[in-house]
Short mmCIF file of C-alpha atoms in Angstrom, two decimals:
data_model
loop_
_atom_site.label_atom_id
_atom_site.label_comp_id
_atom_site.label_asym_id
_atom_site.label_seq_id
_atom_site.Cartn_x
_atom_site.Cartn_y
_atom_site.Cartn_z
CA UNK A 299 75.40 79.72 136.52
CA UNK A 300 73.18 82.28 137.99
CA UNK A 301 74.20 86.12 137.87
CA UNK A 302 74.51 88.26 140.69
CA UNK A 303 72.87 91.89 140.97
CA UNK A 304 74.58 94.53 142.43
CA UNK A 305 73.21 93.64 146.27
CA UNK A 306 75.04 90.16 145.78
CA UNK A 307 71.97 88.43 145.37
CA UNK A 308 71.40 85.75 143.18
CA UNK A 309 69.03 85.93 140.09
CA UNK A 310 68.38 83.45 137.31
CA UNK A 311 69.80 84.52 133.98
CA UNK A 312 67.08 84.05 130.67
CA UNK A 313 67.89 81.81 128.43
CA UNK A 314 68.31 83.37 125.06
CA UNK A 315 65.85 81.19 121.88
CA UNK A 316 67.94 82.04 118.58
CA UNK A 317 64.38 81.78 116.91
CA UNK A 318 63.68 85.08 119.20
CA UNK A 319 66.55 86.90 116.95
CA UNK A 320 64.52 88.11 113.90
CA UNK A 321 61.77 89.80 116.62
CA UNK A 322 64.35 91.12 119.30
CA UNK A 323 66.70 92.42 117.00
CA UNK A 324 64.84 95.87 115.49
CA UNK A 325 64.16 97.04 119.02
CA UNK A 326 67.80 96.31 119.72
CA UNK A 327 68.74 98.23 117.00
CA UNK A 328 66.31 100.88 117.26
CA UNK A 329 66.58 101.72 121.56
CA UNK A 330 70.15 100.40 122.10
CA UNK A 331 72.86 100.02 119.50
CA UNK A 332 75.26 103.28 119.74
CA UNK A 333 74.70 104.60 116.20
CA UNK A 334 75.77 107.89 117.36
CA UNK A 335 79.20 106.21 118.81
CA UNK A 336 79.91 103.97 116.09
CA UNK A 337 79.70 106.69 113.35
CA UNK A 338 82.17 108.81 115.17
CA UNK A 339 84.36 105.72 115.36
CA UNK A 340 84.13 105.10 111.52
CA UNK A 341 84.33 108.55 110.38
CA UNK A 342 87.20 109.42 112.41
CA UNK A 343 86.19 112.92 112.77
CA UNK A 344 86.06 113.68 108.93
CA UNK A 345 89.71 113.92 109.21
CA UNK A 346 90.61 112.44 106.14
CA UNK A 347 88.45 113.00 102.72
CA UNK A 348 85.63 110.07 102.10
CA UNK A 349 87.18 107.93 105.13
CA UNK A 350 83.45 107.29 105.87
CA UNK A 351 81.74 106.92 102.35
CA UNK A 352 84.27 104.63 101.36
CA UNK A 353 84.14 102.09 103.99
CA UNK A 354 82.62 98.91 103.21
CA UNK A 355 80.56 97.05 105.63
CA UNK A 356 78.57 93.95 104.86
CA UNK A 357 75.11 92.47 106.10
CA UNK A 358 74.25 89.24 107.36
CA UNK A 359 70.68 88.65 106.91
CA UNK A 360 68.24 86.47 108.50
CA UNK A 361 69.05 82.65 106.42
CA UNK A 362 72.24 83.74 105.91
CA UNK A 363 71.34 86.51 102.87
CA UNK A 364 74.60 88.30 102.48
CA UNK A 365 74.98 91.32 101.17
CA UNK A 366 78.44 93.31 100.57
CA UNK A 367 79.91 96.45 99.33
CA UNK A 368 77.39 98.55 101.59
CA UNK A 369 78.59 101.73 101.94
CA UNK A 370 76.62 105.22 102.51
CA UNK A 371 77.59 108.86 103.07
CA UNK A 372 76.58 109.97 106.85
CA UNK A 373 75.45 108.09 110.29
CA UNK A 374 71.84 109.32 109.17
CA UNK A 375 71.76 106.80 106.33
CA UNK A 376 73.92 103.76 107.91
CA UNK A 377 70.99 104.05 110.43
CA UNK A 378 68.18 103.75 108.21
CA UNK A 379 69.66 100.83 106.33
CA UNK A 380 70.65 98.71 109.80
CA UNK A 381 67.26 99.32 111.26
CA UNK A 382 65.40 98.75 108.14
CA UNK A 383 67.58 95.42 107.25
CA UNK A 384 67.69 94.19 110.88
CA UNK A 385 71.43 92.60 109.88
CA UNK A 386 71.76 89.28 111.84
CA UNK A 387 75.54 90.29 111.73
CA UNK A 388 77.33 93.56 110.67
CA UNK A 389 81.07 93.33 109.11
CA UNK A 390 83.38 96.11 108.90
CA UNK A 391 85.71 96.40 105.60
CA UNK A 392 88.35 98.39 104.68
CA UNK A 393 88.14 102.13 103.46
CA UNK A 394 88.51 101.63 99.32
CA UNK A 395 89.76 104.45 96.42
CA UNK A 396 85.89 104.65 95.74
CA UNK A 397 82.58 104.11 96.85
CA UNK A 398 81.95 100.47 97.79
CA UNK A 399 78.59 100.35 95.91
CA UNK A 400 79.51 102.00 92.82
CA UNK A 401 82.30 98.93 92.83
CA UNK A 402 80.80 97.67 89.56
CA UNK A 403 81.36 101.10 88.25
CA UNK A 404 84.59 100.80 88.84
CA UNK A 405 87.45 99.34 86.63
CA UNK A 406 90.36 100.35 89.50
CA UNK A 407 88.94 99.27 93.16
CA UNK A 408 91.14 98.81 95.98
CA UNK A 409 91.61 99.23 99.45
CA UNK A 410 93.63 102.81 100.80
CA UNK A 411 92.97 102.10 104.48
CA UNK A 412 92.18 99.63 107.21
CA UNK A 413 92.46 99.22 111.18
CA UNK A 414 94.72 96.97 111.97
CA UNK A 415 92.63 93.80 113.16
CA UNK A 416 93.67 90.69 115.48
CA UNK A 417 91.59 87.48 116.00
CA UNK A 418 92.08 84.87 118.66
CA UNK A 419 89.66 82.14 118.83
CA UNK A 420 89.11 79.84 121.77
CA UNK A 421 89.14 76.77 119.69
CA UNK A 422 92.79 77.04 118.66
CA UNK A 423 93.13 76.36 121.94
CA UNK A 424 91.43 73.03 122.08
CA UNK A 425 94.52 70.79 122.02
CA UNK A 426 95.68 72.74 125.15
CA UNK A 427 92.35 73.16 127.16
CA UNK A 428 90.74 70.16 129.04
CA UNK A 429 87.74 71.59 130.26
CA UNK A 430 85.75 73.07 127.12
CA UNK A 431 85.75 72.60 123.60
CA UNK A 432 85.31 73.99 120.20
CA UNK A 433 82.46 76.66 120.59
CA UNK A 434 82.38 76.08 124.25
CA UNK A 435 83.84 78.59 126.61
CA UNK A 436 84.01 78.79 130.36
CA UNK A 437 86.07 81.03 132.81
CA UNK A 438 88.17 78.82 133.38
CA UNK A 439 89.74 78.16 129.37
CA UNK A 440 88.99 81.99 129.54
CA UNK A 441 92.09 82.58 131.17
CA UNK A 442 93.58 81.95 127.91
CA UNK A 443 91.82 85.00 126.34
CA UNK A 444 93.25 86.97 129.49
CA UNK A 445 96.59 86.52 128.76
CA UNK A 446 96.37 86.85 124.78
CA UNK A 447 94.74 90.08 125.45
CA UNK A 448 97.73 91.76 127.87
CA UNK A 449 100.70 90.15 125.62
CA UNK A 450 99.45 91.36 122.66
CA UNK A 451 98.27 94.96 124.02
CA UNK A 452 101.50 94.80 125.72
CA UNK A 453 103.44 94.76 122.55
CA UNK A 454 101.55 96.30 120.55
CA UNK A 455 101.82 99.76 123.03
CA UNK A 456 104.95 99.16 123.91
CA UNK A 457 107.21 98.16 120.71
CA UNK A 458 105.07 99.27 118.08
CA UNK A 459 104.27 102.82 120.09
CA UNK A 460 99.85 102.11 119.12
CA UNK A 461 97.58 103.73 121.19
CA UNK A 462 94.25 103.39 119.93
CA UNK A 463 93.16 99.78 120.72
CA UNK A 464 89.78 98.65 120.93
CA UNK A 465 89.26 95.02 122.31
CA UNK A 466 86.23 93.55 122.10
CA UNK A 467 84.53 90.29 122.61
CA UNK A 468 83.11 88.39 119.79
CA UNK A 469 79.65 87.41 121.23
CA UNK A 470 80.83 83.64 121.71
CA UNK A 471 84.72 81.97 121.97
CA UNK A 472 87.00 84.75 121.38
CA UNK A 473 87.88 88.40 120.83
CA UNK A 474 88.98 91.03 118.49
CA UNK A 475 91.35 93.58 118.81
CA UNK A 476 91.02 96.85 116.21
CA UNK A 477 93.86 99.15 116.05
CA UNK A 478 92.90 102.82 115.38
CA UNK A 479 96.01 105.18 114.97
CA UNK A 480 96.57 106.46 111.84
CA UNK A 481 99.50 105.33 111.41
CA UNK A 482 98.19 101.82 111.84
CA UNK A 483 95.17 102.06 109.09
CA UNK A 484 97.77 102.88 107.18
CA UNK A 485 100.29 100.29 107.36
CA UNK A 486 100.81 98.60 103.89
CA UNK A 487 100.19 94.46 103.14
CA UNK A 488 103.80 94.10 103.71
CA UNK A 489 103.95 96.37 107.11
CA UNK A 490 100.83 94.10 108.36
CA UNK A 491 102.34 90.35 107.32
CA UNK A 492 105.28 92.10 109.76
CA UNK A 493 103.60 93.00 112.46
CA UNK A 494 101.86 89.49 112.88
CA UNK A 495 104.61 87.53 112.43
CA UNK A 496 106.30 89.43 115.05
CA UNK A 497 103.63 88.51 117.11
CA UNK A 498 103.83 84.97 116.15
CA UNK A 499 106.00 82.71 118.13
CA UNK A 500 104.19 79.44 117.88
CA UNK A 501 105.24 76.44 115.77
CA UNK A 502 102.74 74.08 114.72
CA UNK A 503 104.02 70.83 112.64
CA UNK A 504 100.79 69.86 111.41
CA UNK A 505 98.22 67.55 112.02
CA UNK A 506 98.76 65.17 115.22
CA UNK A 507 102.30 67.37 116.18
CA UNK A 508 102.58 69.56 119.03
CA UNK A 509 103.14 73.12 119.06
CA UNK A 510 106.52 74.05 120.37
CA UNK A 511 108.45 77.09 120.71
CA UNK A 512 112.35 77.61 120.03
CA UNK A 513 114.11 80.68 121.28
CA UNK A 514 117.52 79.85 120.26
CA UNK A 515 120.02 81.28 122.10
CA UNK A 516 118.67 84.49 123.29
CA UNK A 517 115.39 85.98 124.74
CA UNK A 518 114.19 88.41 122.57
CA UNK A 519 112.76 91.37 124.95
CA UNK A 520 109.33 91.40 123.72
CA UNK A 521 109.56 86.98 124.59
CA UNK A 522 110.63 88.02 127.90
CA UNK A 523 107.83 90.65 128.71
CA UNK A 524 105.70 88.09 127.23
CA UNK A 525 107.22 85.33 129.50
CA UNK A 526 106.93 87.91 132.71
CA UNK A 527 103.13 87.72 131.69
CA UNK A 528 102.52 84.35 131.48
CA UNK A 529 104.90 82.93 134.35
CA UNK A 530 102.03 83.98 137.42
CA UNK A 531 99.71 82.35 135.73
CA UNK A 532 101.09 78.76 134.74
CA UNK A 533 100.25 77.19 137.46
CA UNK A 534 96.96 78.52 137.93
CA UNK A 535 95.62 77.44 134.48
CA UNK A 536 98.15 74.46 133.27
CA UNK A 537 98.88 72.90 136.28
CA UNK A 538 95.63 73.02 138.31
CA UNK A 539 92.39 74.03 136.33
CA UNK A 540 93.48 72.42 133.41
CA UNK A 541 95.39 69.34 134.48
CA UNK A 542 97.01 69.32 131.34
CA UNK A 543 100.04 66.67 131.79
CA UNK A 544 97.58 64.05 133.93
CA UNK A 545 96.88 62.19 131.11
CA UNK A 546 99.03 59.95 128.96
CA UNK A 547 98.02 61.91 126.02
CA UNK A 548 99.07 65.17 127.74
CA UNK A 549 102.23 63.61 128.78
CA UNK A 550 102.86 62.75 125.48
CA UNK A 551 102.61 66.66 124.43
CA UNK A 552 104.93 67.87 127.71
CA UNK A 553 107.43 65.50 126.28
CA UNK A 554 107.16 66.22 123.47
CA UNK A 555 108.24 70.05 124.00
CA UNK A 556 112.14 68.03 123.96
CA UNK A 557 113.24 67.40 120.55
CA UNK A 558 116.27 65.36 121.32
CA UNK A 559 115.22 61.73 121.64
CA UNK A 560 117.88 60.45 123.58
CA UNK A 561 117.51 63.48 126.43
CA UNK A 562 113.35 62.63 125.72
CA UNK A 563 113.93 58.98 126.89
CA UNK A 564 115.56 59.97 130.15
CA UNK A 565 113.04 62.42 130.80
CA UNK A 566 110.32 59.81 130.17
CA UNK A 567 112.11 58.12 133.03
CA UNK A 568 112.19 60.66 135.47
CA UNK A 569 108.38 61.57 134.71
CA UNK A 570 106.64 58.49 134.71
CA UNK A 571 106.39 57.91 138.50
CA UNK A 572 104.54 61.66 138.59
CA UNK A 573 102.03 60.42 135.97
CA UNK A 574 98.58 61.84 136.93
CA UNK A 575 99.93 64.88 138.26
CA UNK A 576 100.39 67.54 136.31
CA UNK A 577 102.16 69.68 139.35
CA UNK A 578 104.21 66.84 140.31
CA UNK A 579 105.49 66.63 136.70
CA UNK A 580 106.15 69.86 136.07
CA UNK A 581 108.30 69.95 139.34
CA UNK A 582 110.47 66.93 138.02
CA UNK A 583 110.44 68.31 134.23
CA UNK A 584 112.22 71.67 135.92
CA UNK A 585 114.43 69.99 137.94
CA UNK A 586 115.80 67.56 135.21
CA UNK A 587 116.25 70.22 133.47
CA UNK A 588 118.55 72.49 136.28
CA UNK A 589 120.26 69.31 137.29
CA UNK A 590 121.58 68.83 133.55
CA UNK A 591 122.25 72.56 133.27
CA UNK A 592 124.60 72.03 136.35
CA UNK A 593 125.93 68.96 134.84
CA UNK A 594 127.63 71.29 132.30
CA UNK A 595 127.53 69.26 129.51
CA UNK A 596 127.09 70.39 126.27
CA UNK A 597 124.17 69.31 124.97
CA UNK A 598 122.73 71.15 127.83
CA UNK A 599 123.03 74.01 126.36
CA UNK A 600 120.25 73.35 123.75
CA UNK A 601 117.81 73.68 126.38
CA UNK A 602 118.51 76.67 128.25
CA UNK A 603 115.48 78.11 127.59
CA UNK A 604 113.26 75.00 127.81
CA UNK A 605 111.32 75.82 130.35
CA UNK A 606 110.29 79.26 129.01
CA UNK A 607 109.83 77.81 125.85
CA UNK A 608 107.13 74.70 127.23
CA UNK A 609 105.75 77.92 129.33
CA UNK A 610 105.06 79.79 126.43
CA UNK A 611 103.59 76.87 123.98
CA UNK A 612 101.10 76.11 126.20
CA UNK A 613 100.01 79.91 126.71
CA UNK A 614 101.19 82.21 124.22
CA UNK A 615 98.43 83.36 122.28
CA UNK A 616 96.71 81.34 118.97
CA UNK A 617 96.44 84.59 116.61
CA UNK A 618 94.94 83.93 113.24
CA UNK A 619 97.65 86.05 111.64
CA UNK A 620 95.83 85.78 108.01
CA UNK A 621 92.97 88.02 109.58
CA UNK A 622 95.78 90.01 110.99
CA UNK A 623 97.75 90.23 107.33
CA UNK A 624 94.72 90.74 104.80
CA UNK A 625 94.30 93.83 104.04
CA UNK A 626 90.45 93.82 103.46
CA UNK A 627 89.93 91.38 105.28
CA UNK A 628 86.00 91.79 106.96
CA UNK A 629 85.73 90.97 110.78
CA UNK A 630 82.46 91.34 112.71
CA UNK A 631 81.44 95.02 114.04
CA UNK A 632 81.48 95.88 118.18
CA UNK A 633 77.63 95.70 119.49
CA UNK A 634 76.53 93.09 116.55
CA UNK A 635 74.23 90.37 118.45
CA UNK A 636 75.64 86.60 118.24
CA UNK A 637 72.79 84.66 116.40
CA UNK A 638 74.28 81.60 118.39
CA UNK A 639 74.19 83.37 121.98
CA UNK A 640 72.46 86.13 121.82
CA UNK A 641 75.39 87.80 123.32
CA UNK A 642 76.29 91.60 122.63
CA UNK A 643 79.88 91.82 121.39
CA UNK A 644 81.17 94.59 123.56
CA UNK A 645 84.14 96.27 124.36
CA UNK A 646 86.20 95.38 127.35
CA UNK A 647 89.33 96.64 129.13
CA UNK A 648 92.37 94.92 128.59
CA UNK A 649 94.02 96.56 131.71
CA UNK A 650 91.39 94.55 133.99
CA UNK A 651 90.71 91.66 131.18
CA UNK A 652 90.27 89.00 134.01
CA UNK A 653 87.48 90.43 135.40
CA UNK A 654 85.49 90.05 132.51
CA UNK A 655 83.23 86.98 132.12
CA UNK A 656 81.75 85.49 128.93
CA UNK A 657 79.10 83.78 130.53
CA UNK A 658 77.63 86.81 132.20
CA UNK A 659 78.03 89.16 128.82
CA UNK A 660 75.41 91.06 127.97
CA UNK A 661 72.19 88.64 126.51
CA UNK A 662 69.69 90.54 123.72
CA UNK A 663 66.60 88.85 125.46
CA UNK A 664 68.28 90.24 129.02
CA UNK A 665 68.80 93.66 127.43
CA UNK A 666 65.82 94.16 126.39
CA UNK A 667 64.05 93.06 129.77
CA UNK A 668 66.35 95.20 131.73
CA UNK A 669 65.12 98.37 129.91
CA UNK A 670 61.56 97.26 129.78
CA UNK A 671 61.57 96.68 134.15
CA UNK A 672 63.67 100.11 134.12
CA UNK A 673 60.48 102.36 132.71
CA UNK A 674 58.08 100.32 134.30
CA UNK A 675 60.16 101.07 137.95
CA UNK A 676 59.44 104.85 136.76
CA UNK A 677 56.27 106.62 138.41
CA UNK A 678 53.92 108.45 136.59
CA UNK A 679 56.44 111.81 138.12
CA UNK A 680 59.23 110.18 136.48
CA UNK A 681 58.15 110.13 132.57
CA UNK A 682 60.17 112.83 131.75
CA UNK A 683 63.29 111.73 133.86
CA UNK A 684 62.68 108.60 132.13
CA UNK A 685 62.65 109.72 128.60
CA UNK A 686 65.55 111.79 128.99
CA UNK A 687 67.65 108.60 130.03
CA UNK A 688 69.78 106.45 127.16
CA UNK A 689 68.05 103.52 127.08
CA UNK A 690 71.50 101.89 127.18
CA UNK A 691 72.23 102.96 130.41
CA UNK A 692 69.27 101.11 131.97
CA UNK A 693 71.22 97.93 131.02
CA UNK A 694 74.31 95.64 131.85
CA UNK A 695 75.28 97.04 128.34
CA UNK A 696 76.36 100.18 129.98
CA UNK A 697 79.88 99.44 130.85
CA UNK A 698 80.69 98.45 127.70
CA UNK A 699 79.46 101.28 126.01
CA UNK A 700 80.78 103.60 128.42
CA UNK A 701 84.44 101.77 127.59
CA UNK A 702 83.83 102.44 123.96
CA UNK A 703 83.04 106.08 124.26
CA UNK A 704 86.10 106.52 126.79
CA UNK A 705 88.32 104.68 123.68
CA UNK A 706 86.42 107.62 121.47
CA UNK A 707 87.25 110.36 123.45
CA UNK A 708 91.04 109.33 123.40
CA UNK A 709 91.23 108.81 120.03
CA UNK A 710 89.29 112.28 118.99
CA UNK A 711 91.95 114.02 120.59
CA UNK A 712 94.75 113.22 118.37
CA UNK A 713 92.56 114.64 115.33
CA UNK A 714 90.87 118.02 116.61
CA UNK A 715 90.99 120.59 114.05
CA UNK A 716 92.42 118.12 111.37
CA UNK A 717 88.37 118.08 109.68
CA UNK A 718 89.07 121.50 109.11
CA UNK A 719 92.20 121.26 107.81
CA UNK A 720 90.56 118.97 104.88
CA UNK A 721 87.72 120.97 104.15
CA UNK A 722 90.38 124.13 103.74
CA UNK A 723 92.83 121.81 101.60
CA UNK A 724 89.91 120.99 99.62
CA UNK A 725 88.93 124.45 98.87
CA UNK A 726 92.31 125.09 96.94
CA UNK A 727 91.32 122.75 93.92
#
C-alpha cells in the first residue's frame, strides 16, 4: 500500500531486509533513539532513591544472545552500552532492592517497583478476525486494537483515577500500555492480579469453545461505558469488514453465544434463512431476542443482556492479564526496532487511536533515508541550521516522539521538587 506525503501524493514505501538490521541499527541508535527522553522516563526525576540504578533492562542480541540483569547508574552509561551492543531488542524490568548486576551478590533480590504494564496481541484475536492472521495485521483487524486501547484507557482514568499512560505500539500485531503514577509502580502482586481481572470480562472454555460473556443480572458501570464504546463500532467491524457470521463456522460461534439448547434450536431456525449474511443475521438474532423479551416468559429473563453480552465477546479486548499480574515481568522498551518489520515501536495517542496505521509506522530503512534526503535538501548556507536540527525531527518518527515527550512533561509535573526532597532526606543519615 503506498504512503502518502504531506502534498497527498503517492510514494512507494521501502521494503525493510531483516538482514539490513545488524548495519542500520548503530546509526539508529546513535542519530535517532531519544536517549535523552527515555532516561528522564526511567529515572523519574530522581524522585525516589536508586529508582534508576536499580532497574533492570535486558538485551537482545543479534542470534538471539540474551543478556539480563543490565543495569547502570546514569543516561551517560545506558548510552554507551546500547550503542556499543547494538541490542536487536531492549526489555524493561522492574526496579529491584539492589543493583541488577550485583544480583549474584545478592542473597535477598526482589522487585520494590514496576509500571503497571498491559499487552494485547492481535493474534488473540484470530478466532474473531477474518481478514488477517497470526502475525498479520491490517487496518481493518486494527480496529480491534482501537477499541482495546479507549476501553482500557477509559477505565483505567476513570475508575482507577491513573493518569500517566503511555501506549505504544509493539513494532508488529499489537500494543503496550505502561502505567506511570506512582501509585501504580507501586501497586503490590495482589493489587495488580486485581486490577486485570477487573479488566477481564472474557470467558474462554478452552480449546475448540467460544468465548462468551455473562453479565448476570446487572450491568456493571465500567461494562456499560465499555458497551457505549463498542456499540458504534459493531457494525462497522463485525458485520461488514469482517463478515464474521457468513460462514457456517461463524454461525456456529454467534450461536453459540446462547447457552440454553432448547432456546439455541429455535434460534438456529430463525437464522438459517439469513445464512451468508452476517447483517441479516444479526438483525434476526436481535429481534428473536426482543420478541421473547415481550413474550414475558421466564426463561427470558436469562438473556436480557444477550445482546450486549455477544457485542462484547466479539470486541472486548484479549489482554494477556499474566503480563499484566507479574510483577517483574519484562516487556519490550518504546523506540526498540522490530527485527521482523523493521518497524519503530512508538508511542501513539489513545484519544485519536484510529488514526493511527500499522502499516505506515515508522520503517528503520525509511528513517534513516528520510534523514539522509533531509541534509542533503540543505545548501551549503544551511550547515549550521542543519546541525542544529534533531535528527529525529527530519523523520516520520517525529510525532511519536513528540507524543512521548508531551507524556514526559505531564508526568514531571507531579514530581518537581520531590529530587530534592530525597537528596535532603538523605542527608539526615
Amino acid at each position: 500500500m503506498p504512503e502518502k506525503d504531506e502534498n497527498g501524493t503517492s510514494k512507494v514505501v521501502e521494503k525493510f531486509n531483516p538482514d539490513s538490521m545488524q548495519d542500520l541499527l548503530p546509526i539508529y541508535y546513535k542519530r535517532l533513539f531519544p536517549h535523552m527522553q527515555f532516561y528522564r522516563w526511567m529515572s523519574y526525576g530522581l524522585s525516589e532513591p536508586s529508582v534508576f540504578s536499580n532497574r533492570e533492562f535486558s538485551f537482545t542480541l543479534q542470534d538471539d544472545i540474551y543478556i539480563r540483569y543490565q543495569s547502570f547508574e546514569n543516561q551517560s552509561e545506558l548510552e554507551k552500552e546500547i550503542c556499543s551492543k547494538v541490542p536487536f531488542k531492549i526489555d524493561i524490568g522492574a526496579v529491584y532492592n539492589v543493583r541488577p548486576k550485583d544480583h549474584r551478590a545478592s542473597t535477598v533480590m526482589k522487585p520494590v517497583q514496576r509500571e503497571l504494564v498491559f499487552d494485547i496481541d492481535m493474534t488473540d484475536y484470530d478466532e474473531i478476525r477474518t481478514c488477517c492472521s497470526e502475525a498479520n495485521v491490517c487496518t481493518k483487524c486494527w480496529k480491534f486494537m482501537t477499541i482495546a486501547c479507549k476501553i482500557i484507557d477509559a477505565a483505567l482514568r476513570e475508575d482507577f483515577g491513573f493518569e500517566h499512560l503511555l501506549w505504544v505500539f509493539s513494532g508488529r500485531r499489537g500494543i503496550h500500555c505502561w502505567v506511570c503514577d506512582k501509585s501504580a509502580r507501586h501497586v503490590d502482586t495482589k493489587g495488580r492480579s486485581s486490577v486485570a481481572e477487573y479488566l477481564h470480562i472474557l470467558i474462554s472454555g478452552g480449546e475448540g469453545s467460544v468465548t462468551r460473556v455473562s453479565l448476570g443480572d446487572r450491568m456493571h458501570h465500567s461494562i456499560k461505558r465499555a458497551h457505549k464504546i463498542i456499540e458504534p463500532y459493531f457494525e462497522e467491524i463485525c458485520l461488514v469488514e469482517q463478515n464474521m457470521f457468513g460462514t457456517p463456522e461463524g454461525l456456529r460461534k454467534l450461536l453459540a453465544m446462547v447457552q440454553d439448547e432448547g432456546i439455541r434450536l429455535d434460534l438456529d431456525k430463525k437464522l438459517k434463512p439469513h445464512a451468508g449474511n452476517s447483517k441479516a443475521l444479526w438483525q434476526a438474532f436481535v429481534a428473536f431476542f426482543e420478541a421473547l423479551r415481550v413474550s414475558g416468559q421466564n426463561r427470558s429473563r436469562r438473556f436480557r443482556y444477550i445482546v450486549e453480552e455477544t457485542q462484547l465477546a466479539f470486541t472486548y479486548p484479549r489482554i494477556d492479564i499474566n503480563v499484566s499480574k507479574g510483577f517483574n515481568h519484562l516487556l519490550k522498551s518504546p523506540f526498540c526496532v522490530h527485527p521482523k518489520t523493521g518497524k519503530v515501536c512508538v508511542p501513539f495517542n489513545p484519544n485519536v487511536a484510529e488514526k493511527f496505521d500499522p502499516t505506515q509506522a515508522p520503517n528503520i530503512t525509511v528513517l534513516l533515508n528520510e534523514v539522509s534526503a533531509f541534509d542533503h535538501k540543505q545548501t551549503a548556507d544551511g550547515e549550521e541550521e542543519r546541525s542544529r536540527i534533531k535528527d529525529y525531527k527530519k523523520t516520520s518518527m517525529f510525532k511519536g516522539t513528540v507524543i512521548f515527550e508531551e507524556f514526559l512533561r505531564k508526568l514531571e509535573q507531579t514530581f518537581k521538587g520531590k529530587a530534592i526532597l530525597t537528596s535532603d532526606k538523605k542527608m539526615e543519615f
